[in-house]
Amino acid sequence: SNWTEWKSYEDILFHNSGDGIARIAINRPEKRNAFRPKTVCEMLDAFNLVRNDEKIGVVLLTGAGPDKKGVFSFCSGGDQSIRGQNGYEDDEGTQRLNVLELQRLIRTLPKVVIALVPGFAIGGGQVLQLVCDLSIASENAIFGQTGPRVGSFDAGFGSSYLARLVGQRKAREIWFLCRKYNSKEALEMGLVNAITKIEELEAEGVIWAREILRNSPTAIRILKASFNAECDGIAGIQELSGYTTQLFYSTDEAKEGRDAFLEKRPPDFSDYGWTP
Ligand code: 1HA
């Protein structure tokens, strides 16, 4: 792809392919791409720009690298060096767990988000790849949780949704033992969709993106909401039903309701039957 920079940030790279794909990369390779509140704020900003751009259908979320020693990472979770009393401290001294907002934004984004995992996906970084719609890993990728070891846990999507993907037994193993898993094990347990050579990771992501972009945006948007609805309770139903309202607005039946109100007359729905 012919990437051009979309917007310049301090902690992330943000590019546009010009043909429907955005690329967001956490860019703190010396810290294994651990995120601080600023990193997350920048990702929220970039994802919101993506959300409002009707040309973008797929986002590739990845980690920049390698570091000076040649090590690649997707993300190693919250930056433990700025962990304070009750969160991760931003430049103003406020404690935040704002990655939870990012998880929800990725999950409800009406586009497909593909995690490209070039190395470590640990802690909150593993949860980020989990909440993406699809995930492709390089052969050297390493997955795992550390919470119970470092004094943290993600008992939201990080555990409940993980159990939906890999099953209750495996999810409990991942969280209770804090082991590391290679990409082959991740594929076997359903944590990723595919494995590639690291040199081909981005190209493979672009191939998957282009295949998706050939298909109907509305069908994919509603399917994503439907997959979410099964797990996300009333918030999931809201997301899915919002799209039915959107489609209903485009019908003559709904327009009759609107027009009748504006014309201060009773609505006449007699043209519309109670279809079987
Ligand atoms: O659980 C949550 C949350 C829950 C609810 C709501 C919000 C949440 C937000 C976040 C999180 C979490 O993410 S908790 C889990 C936090 N992450 C970790 O415990 C992973 C810590 N890192 C590691 O275990 C390892 O670094 C590694 C397995 C990813 C890589 O190991 P490796 O190749 O041996 O590298 P290492 O030497 O350990 O790291 C390289 C450099 O990166 C080190 O710095 P240096 O000594 O060169 O100065 C290391 O300190 C730094 N680094 C790595 N990960 C982090 C980090 N610095 C800060 N925070 C990190 N997460």
CSV table of C-alpha atoms and ligand atoms in Angstrom, one decimal:
chain,number,residue,atom,x,y,z
A,1,SER,CA,0.0,0.0,0.0
A,2,ASN,CA,0.9,3.6,-0.6
A,3,TRP,CA,0.7,4.9,3.0
A,4,THR,CA,0.5,8.6,3.6
A,5,GLU,CA,0.6,10.1,7.1
A,6,TRP,CA,-2.9,11.1,8.2
A,7,LYS,CA,-2.0,13.0,11.4
A,8,SER,CA,1.2,13.3,13.4
A,9,TYR,CA,1.3,12.2,17.1
A,10,GLU,CA,3.9,11.6,19.7
A,11,ASP,CA,3.2,7.9,20.7
A,12,ILE,CA,1.5,6.5,17.6
A,13,LEU,CA,1.8,6.4,13.9
A,14,PHE,CA,-1.3,7.0,11.8
A,15,HIS,CA,-1.5,6.3,8.1
A,16,ASN,CA,-4.1,6.2,5.3
A,17,SER,CA,-3.7,3.9,2.3
A,18,GLY,CA,-5.8,6.1,0.1
A,19,ASP,CA,-8.0,3.2,-0.8
A,20,GLY,CA,-10.0,2.4,2.3
A,21,ILE,CA,-7.5,1.2,4.8
A,22,ALA,CA,-6.1,3.1,7.9
A,23,ARG,CA,-3.1,1.9,9.9
A,24,ILE,CA,-2.6,2.8,13.5
A,25,ALA,CA,0.7,1.7,15.1
A,26,ILE,CA,1.8,2.1,18.8
A,27,ASN,CA,5.2,3.6,18.5
A,28,ARG,CA,7.1,3.0,21.8
A,29,PRO,CA,9.2,0.1,20.8
A,30,GLU,CA,11.8,0.6,23.5
A,31,LYS,CA,9.0,-0.1,26.0
A,32,ARG,CA,7.6,-3.1,24.1
A,33,ASN,CA,4.9,-0.6,23.0
A,34,ALA,CA,3.5,-0.3,26.5
A,35,PHE,CA,0.8,2.4,26.5
A,36,ARG,CA,0.5,5.5,28.8
A,37,PRO,CA,-2.7,7.6,29.0
A,38,LYS,CA,-1.3,9.9,26.2
A,39,THR,CA,-0.8,6.8,23.9
A,40,VAL,CA,-4.4,5.8,24.5
A,41,CYS,CA,-5.7,9.4,24.0
A,42,GLU,CA,-3.9,9.5,20.7
A,43,MET,CA,-5.4,6.2,19.6
A,44,LEU,CA,-8.9,7.4,20.7
A,45,ASP,CA,-8.4,10.5,18.5
A,46,ALA,CA,-7.1,8.5,15.5
A,47,PHE,CA,-10.0,5.9,15.8
A,48,ASN,CA,-12.5,8.8,16.0
A,49,LEU,CA,-11.0,10.3,12.8
A,50,VAL,CA,-11.4,6.8,11.2
A,51,ARG,CA,-14.9,6.5,12.4
A,52,ASN,CA,-16.0,9.7,10.8
A,53,ASP,CA,-14.3,8.9,7.4
A,54,GLU,CA,-16.8,7.2,5.1
A,55,LYS,CA,-14.0,6.0,2.8
A,56,ILE,CA,-12.3,3.9,5.5
A,57,GLY,CA,-13.6,0.3,5.9
A,58,VAL,CA,-10.7,-1.5,7.6
A,59,VAL,CA,-8.2,-0.5,10.3
A,60,LEU,CA,-4.9,-2.3,10.8
A,61,LEU,CA,-3.8,-2.0,14.4
A,62,THR,CA,-0.2,-2.9,15.0
A,63,GLY,CA,3.0,-2.1,16.9
A,64,ALA,CA,5.9,-0.2,15.4
A,65,GLY,CA,9.4,-1.7,15.6
A,66,PRO,CA,11.8,-3.2,16.1
A,67,ASP,CA,13.5,-1.7,19.1
A,68,LYS,CA,17.3,-1.2,19.2
A,69,LYS,CA,17.8,-4.9,20.0
A,70,GLY,CA,15.7,-6.0,17.1
A,71,VAL,CA,12.7,-7.1,19.2
A,72,PHE,CA,9.2,-6.6,17.8
A,73,SER,CA,6.1,-5.9,19.9
A,74,PHE,CA,2.4,-5.4,19.4
A,75,CYS,CA,1.8,-4.0,22.9
A,76,SER,CA,2.9,-4.9,26.4
A,77,GLY,CA,-0.1,-3.3,28.1
A,78,GLY,CA,-0.1,-0.4,30.6
A,79,ASP,CA,3.2,1.4,31.2
A,80,GLN,CA,4.1,0.1,34.7
A,81,SER,CA,6.7,3.0,35.2
A,82,ILE,CA,3.9,5.6,35.4
A,83,ARG,CA,1.4,3.4,37.3
A,84,GLY,CA,0.1,5.4,40.3
A,85,GLN,CA,-2.3,5.1,43.1
A,86,ASN,CA,-5.3,4.1,41.1
A,87,GLY,CA,-4.4,4.2,37.4
A,88,TYR,CA,-1.8,5.3,34.9
A,89,GLU,CA,-0.7,8.9,35.5
A,90,ASP,CA,-1.0,11.4,32.6
A,91,ASP,CA,1.1,14.5,32.2
A,92,GLU,CA,-1.3,16.5,34.5
A,93,GLY,CA,-1.0,13.9,37.3
A,94,THR,CA,-4.5,12.5,36.7
A,95,GLN,CA,-4.8,8.7,37.1
A,96,ARG,CA,-6.5,7.0,34.2
A,97,LEU,CA,-7.6,3.5,32.9
A,98,ASN,CA,-8.6,5.0,29.6
A,99,VAL,CA,-7.7,1.9,27.6
A,100,LEU,CA,-11.2,0.7,28.5
A,101,GLU,CA,-12.7,3.5,26.4
A,102,LEU,CA,-10.4,2.4,23.5
A,103,GLN,CA,-11.6,-1.2,23.9
A,104,ARG,CA,-15.2,-0.1,23.5
A,105,LEU,CA,-14.4,2.2,20.6
A,106,ILE,CA,-12.7,-0.6,18.7
A,107,ARG,CA,-15.5,-3.0,19.5
A,108,THR,CA,-18.3,-0.6,18.4
A,109,LEU,CA,-16.5,0.9,15.4
A,110,PRO,CA,-18.7,0.3,12.4
A,111,LYS,CA,-15.7,-0.9,10.4
A,112,VAL,CA,-13.4,-3.9,10.6
A,113,VAL,CA,-10.4,-3.7,12.9
A,114,ILE,CA,-7.6,-6.2,12.2
A,115,ALA,CA,-4.8,-6.7,14.8
A,116,LEU,CA,-1.4,-7.3,13.2
A,117,VAL,CA,0.7,-8.8,16.0
A,118,PRO,CA,4.5,-8.7,15.1
A,119,GLY,CA,5.7,-9.8,18.5
A,120,PHE,CA,4.7,-9.4,22.2
A,121,ALA,CA,1.0,-9.0,22.9
A,122,ILE,CA,1.0,-9.0,26.7
A,123,GLY,CA,-1.4,-7.8,29.4
A,124,GLY,CA,-3.6,-4.9,28.2
A,125,GLY,CA,-1.9,-5.3,24.9
A,126,GLN,CA,-3.2,-8.9,24.5
A,127,VAL,CA,-6.7,-7.6,25.4
A,128,LEU,CA,-6.4,-5.0,22.6
A,129,GLN,CA,-5.7,-7.7,20.0
A,130,LEU,CA,-8.5,-9.7,21.6
A,131,VAL,CA,-11.1,-6.9,21.0
A,132,CYS,CA,-10.1,-6.5,17.4
A,133,ASP,CA,-12.4,-8.2,14.9
A,134,LEU,CA,-9.6,-10.3,13.4
A,135,SER,CA,-6.0,-10.9,14.3
A,136,ILE,CA,-3.0,-12.0,12.3
A,137,ALA,CA,0.2,-12.9,14.1
A,138,SER,CA,3.8,-13.3,12.9
A,139,GLU,CA,5.5,-16.6,13.6
A,140,ASN,CA,7.5,-15.0,16.5
A,141,ALA,CA,4.5,-13.5,18.2
A,142,ILE,CA,4.1,-14.1,22.0
A,143,PHE,CA,0.8,-13.8,23.8
A,144,GLY,CA,0.0,-13.8,27.5
A,145,GLN,CA,-1.4,-12.2,30.6
A,146,THR,CA,0.5,-10.9,33.6
A,147,GLY,CA,-2.1,-9.2,35.8
A,148,PRO,CA,-2.0,-11.6,38.7
A,149,ARG,CA,1.8,-11.3,38.7
A,150,VAL,CA,2.1,-7.5,38.4
A,151,GLY,CA,-1.0,-6.6,40.5
A,152,SER,CA,-3.6,-6.0,37.9
A,153,PHE,CA,-6.4,-7.7,36.0
A,154,ASP,CA,-8.9,-7.0,33.2
A,155,ALA,CA,-12.0,-8.8,34.3
A,156,GLY,CA,-14.1,-7.3,31.4
A,157,PHE,CA,-13.5,-8.2,27.8
A,158,GLY,CA,-10.0,-9.4,28.9
A,159,SER,CA,-11.5,-12.4,30.7
A,160,SER,CA,-15.2,-12.8,29.8
A,161,TYR,CA,-14.7,-12.3,26.0
A,162,LEU,CA,-11.4,-14.2,26.1
A,163,ALA,CA,-13.4,-17.2,27.5
A,164,ARG,CA,-15.8,-16.9,24.6
A,165,LEU,CA,-12.9,-17.2,22.2
A,166,VAL,CA,-10.8,-19.8,23.8
A,167,GLY,CA,-13.2,-21.5,26.2
A,168,GLN,CA,-13.4,-21.3,30.0
A,169,ARG,CA,-10.7,-23.8,30.8
A,170,LYS,CA,-8.0,-22.2,28.6
A,171,ALA,CA,-9.0,-18.6,29.7
A,172,ARG,CA,-8.6,-19.6,33.3
A,173,GLU,CA,-5.2,-21.2,32.6
A,174,ILE,CA,-4.1,-18.0,30.8
A,175,TRP,CA,-5.0,-15.7,33.7
A,176,PHE,CA,-4.2,-18.0,36.7
A,177,LEU,CA,-0.8,-19.2,35.5
A,178,CYS,CA,0.4,-16.1,33.5
A,179,ARG,CA,2.3,-18.2,31.0
A,180,LYS,CA,3.4,-17.1,27.6
A,181,TYR,CA,2.0,-18.7,24.4
A,182,ASN,CA,3.5,-18.7,20.9
A,183,SER,CA,1.6,-17.9,17.7
A,184,LYS,CA,1.0,-21.6,16.9
A,185,GLU,CA,-0.6,-22.1,20.3
A,186,ALA,CA,-2.6,-18.9,19.8
A,187,LEU,CA,-3.9,-20.1,16.5
A,188,GLU,CA,-4.9,-23.5,18.0
A,189,MET,CA,-6.8,-21.9,20.8
A,190,GLY,CA,-8.6,-19.4,18.5
A,191,LEU,CA,-6.9,-16.3,19.6
A,192,VAL,CA,-5.7,-15.4,16.1
A,193,ASN,CA,-7.0,-16.1,12.6
A,194,ALA,CA,-3.7,-16.8,10.8
A,195,ILE,CA,0.1,-16.8,11.1
A,196,THR,CA,2.6,-15.2,8.6
A,197,LYS,CA,6.3,-14.6,8.3
A,198,ILE,CA,7.0,-11.2,10.0
A,199,GLU,CA,8.2,-9.6,6.7
A,200,GLU,CA,4.8,-10.5,5.2
A,201,LEU,CA,2.6,-9.4,8.2
A,202,GLU,CA,1.5,-6.1,6.9
A,203,ALA,CA,1.1,-7.3,3.3
A,204,GLU,CA,-1.1,-10.1,4.6
A,205,GLY,CA,-3.2,-7.6,6.6
A,206,VAL,CA,-3.7,-5.5,3.4
A,207,ILE,CA,-4.8,-8.6,1.5
A,208,TRP,CA,-7.4,-9.4,4.1
A,209,ALA,CA,-8.5,-5.8,4.2
A,210,ARG,CA,-8.9,-5.6,0.4
A,211,GLU,CA,-11.0,-8.8,0.4
A,212,ILE,CA,-13.3,-7.2,3.1
A,213,LEU,CA,-13.5,-3.9,1.2
A,214,ARG,CA,-14.9,-5.7,-1.9
A,215,ASN,CA,-18.0,-6.6,0.2
A,216,SER,CA,-21.1,-4.7,1.3
A,217,PRO,CA,-20.3,-2.1,4.0
A,218,THR,CA,-23.8,-2.3,5.4
A,219,ALA,CA,-23.8,-6.1,5.6
A,220,ILE,CA,-20.4,-6.2,7.4
A,221,ARG,CA,-21.3,-3.4,9.8
A,222,ILE,CA,-24.5,-5.2,10.8
A,223,LEU,CA,-22.8,-8.5,11.1
A,224,LYS,CA,-20.2,-7.0,13.4
A,225,ALA,CA,-22.9,-5.5,15.6
A,226,SER,CA,-24.6,-8.9,15.6
A,227,PHE,CA,-21.5,-10.7,16.7
A,228,ASN,CA,-21.1,-8.1,19.4
A,229,ALA,CA,-24.8,-8.2,20.5
A,230,GLU,CA,-24.5,-11.9,21.5
A,231,CYS,CA,-22.0,-11.0,24.1
A,232,ASP,CA,-22.6,-7.3,25.0
A,233,GLY,CA,-26.0,-7.3,26.7
A,234,ILE,CA,-28.2,-4.3,26.1
A,235,ALA,CA,-25.3,-2.2,24.9
A,236,GLY,CA,-24.8,-4.8,22.2
A,237,ILE,CA,-28.5,-4.8,21.3
A,238,GLN,CA,-28.5,-1.0,21.2
A,239,GLU,CA,-25.6,-1.1,18.6
A,240,LEU,CA,-27.4,-3.7,16.4
A,241,SER,CA,-30.8,-2.1,16.7
A,242,GLY,CA,-29.4,1.4,15.9
A,243,TYR,CA,-28.6,0.0,12.4
A,244,THR,CA,-32.2,-1.2,12.0
A,245,THR,CA,-33.4,2.3,12.9
A,246,GLN,CA,-30.9,3.7,10.3
A,247,LEU,CA,-32.3,1.4,7.6
A,248,PHE,CA,-35.9,2.1,8.7
A,249,TYR,CA,-35.4,5.8,8.2
A,250,SER,CA,-34.7,5.2,4.5
A,251,THR,CA,-38.1,3.6,3.9
A,252,ASP,CA,-41.3,5.4,2.7
A,253,GLU,CA,-43.1,4.0,5.7
A,254,ALA,CA,-40.8,5.9,8.2
A,255,LYS,CA,-40.8,9.0,6.0
A,256,GLU,CA,-44.7,9.0,6.2
A,257,GLY,CA,-44.4,9.2,10.0
A,258,ARG,CA,-41.9,12.1,9.8
A,259,ASP,CA,-43.9,14.0,7.1
A,260,ALA,CA,-47.2,13.6,9.0
A,261,PHE,CA,-45.6,15.1,12.1
A,262,LEU,CA,-44.2,18.1,10.2
A,263,GLU,CA,-47.5,18.6,8.3
A,264,LYS,CA,-49.4,18.4,11.6
A,265,ARG,CA,-51.8,15.6,10.3
A,266,PRO,CA,-52.4,12.1,11.5
A,267,PRO,CA,-50.0,9.6,9.9
A,268,ASP,CA,-51.4,7.3,7.1
A,269,PHE,CA,-49.6,3.9,7.2
A,270,SER,CA,-52.3,2.1,5.2
A,271,ASP,CA,-49.9,1.5,2.3
A,272,TYR,CA,-47.7,-0.6,4.6
A,273,GLY,CA,-48.9,-4.1,5.5
A,274,TRP,CA,-48.0,-6.3,8.5
A,275,THR,CA,-45.7,-8.5,6.3
A,276,PRO,CA,-45.4,-12.1,7.3
B,1,1HA,O1,-4.4,-5.0,33.3
B,1,1HA,C1,-4.5,-3.7,32.8
B,1,1HA,C2,-5.7,-3.0,32.9
B,1,1HA,C3,-6.8,-3.5,33.6
B,1,1HA,C4,-8.0,-2.8,33.7
B,1,1HA,C5,-8.0,-1.5,33.1
B,1,1HA,C6,-6.9,-1.0,32.5
B,1,1HA,C7,-5.8,-1.7,32.4
B,1,1HA,C8,-4.7,-1.2,31.7
B,1,1HA,C9,-3.5,-2.0,31.6
B,1,1HA,C10,-3.4,-3.2,32.2
B,1,1HA,C11,-2.2,-4.0,32.0
B,1,1HA,O2,-1.6,-3.9,30.9
B,1,1HA,S1,-1.5,-4.8,33.3
B,1,1HA,C12,-0.1,-5.7,32.6
B,1,1HA,C13,1.0,-4.8,32.3
B,1,1HA,N1,2.0,-5.4,31.5
B,1,1HA,C14,2.9,-6.3,31.8
B,1,1HA,O3,2.9,-6.7,33.0
B,1,1HA,C15,4.0,-6.7,30.9
B,1,1HA,C16,5.3,-6.3,31.3
B,1,1HA,N2,6.4,-6.6,30.4
B,1,1HA,C17,6.9,-7.9,30.3
B,1,1HA,O4,6.4,-8.8,30.9
B,1,1HA,C18,8.0,-8.1,29.4
B,1,1HA,O5,8.6,-6.8,29.2
B,1,1HA,C19,7.7,-8.7,28.0
B,1,1HA,C20,7.2,-10.1,28.2
B,1,1HA,C21,6.6,-7.9,27.3
B,1,1HA,C22,8.9,-8.6,27.1
B,1,1HA,O6,10.0,-9.3,27.8
B,1,1HA,P1,11.5,-9.0,27.3
B,1,1HA,O7,11.7,-9.2,25.8
B,1,1HA,O8,12.4,-9.8,28.2
B,1,1HA,O9,11.8,-7.4,27.5
B,1,1HA,P2,12.0,-6.6,28.8
B,1,1HA,O10,13.5,-6.5,29.1
B,1,1HA,O11,11.2,-7.1,30.0
B,1,1HA,O12,11.5,-5.2,28.4
B,1,1HA,C23,12.2,-4.3,27.6
B,1,1HA,C24,12.0,-2.9,28.1
B,1,1HA,O13,10.7,-2.5,28.0
B,1,1HA,C25,12.4,-2.8,29.6
B,1,1HA,O14,12.9,-1.5,29.8
B,1,1HA,P3,14.5,-1.3,30.0
B,1,1HA,O15,14.9,-2.3,31.1
B,1,1HA,O16,15.1,-1.6,28.7
B,1,1HA,O17,14.6,0.1,30.4
B,1,1HA,C26,11.1,-3.0,30.2
B,1,1HA,O18,11.0,-2.4,31.5
B,1,1HA,C27,10.2,-2.2,29.3
B,1,1HA,N3,8.8,-2.6,29.4
B,1,1HA,C28,8.2,-3.8,28.9
B,1,1HA,N4,6.9,-3.8,29.1
B,1,1HA,C29,6.6,-2.7,29.9
B,1,1HA,C30,7.8,-1.9,30.0
B,1,1HA,N5,7.9,-0.8,30.7
B,1,1HA,C31,6.7,-0.4,31.2
B,1,1HA,N6,5.5,-1.0,31.1
B,1,1HA,C32,5.5,-2.2,30.5
B,1,1HA,N7,4.3,-2.8,30.4
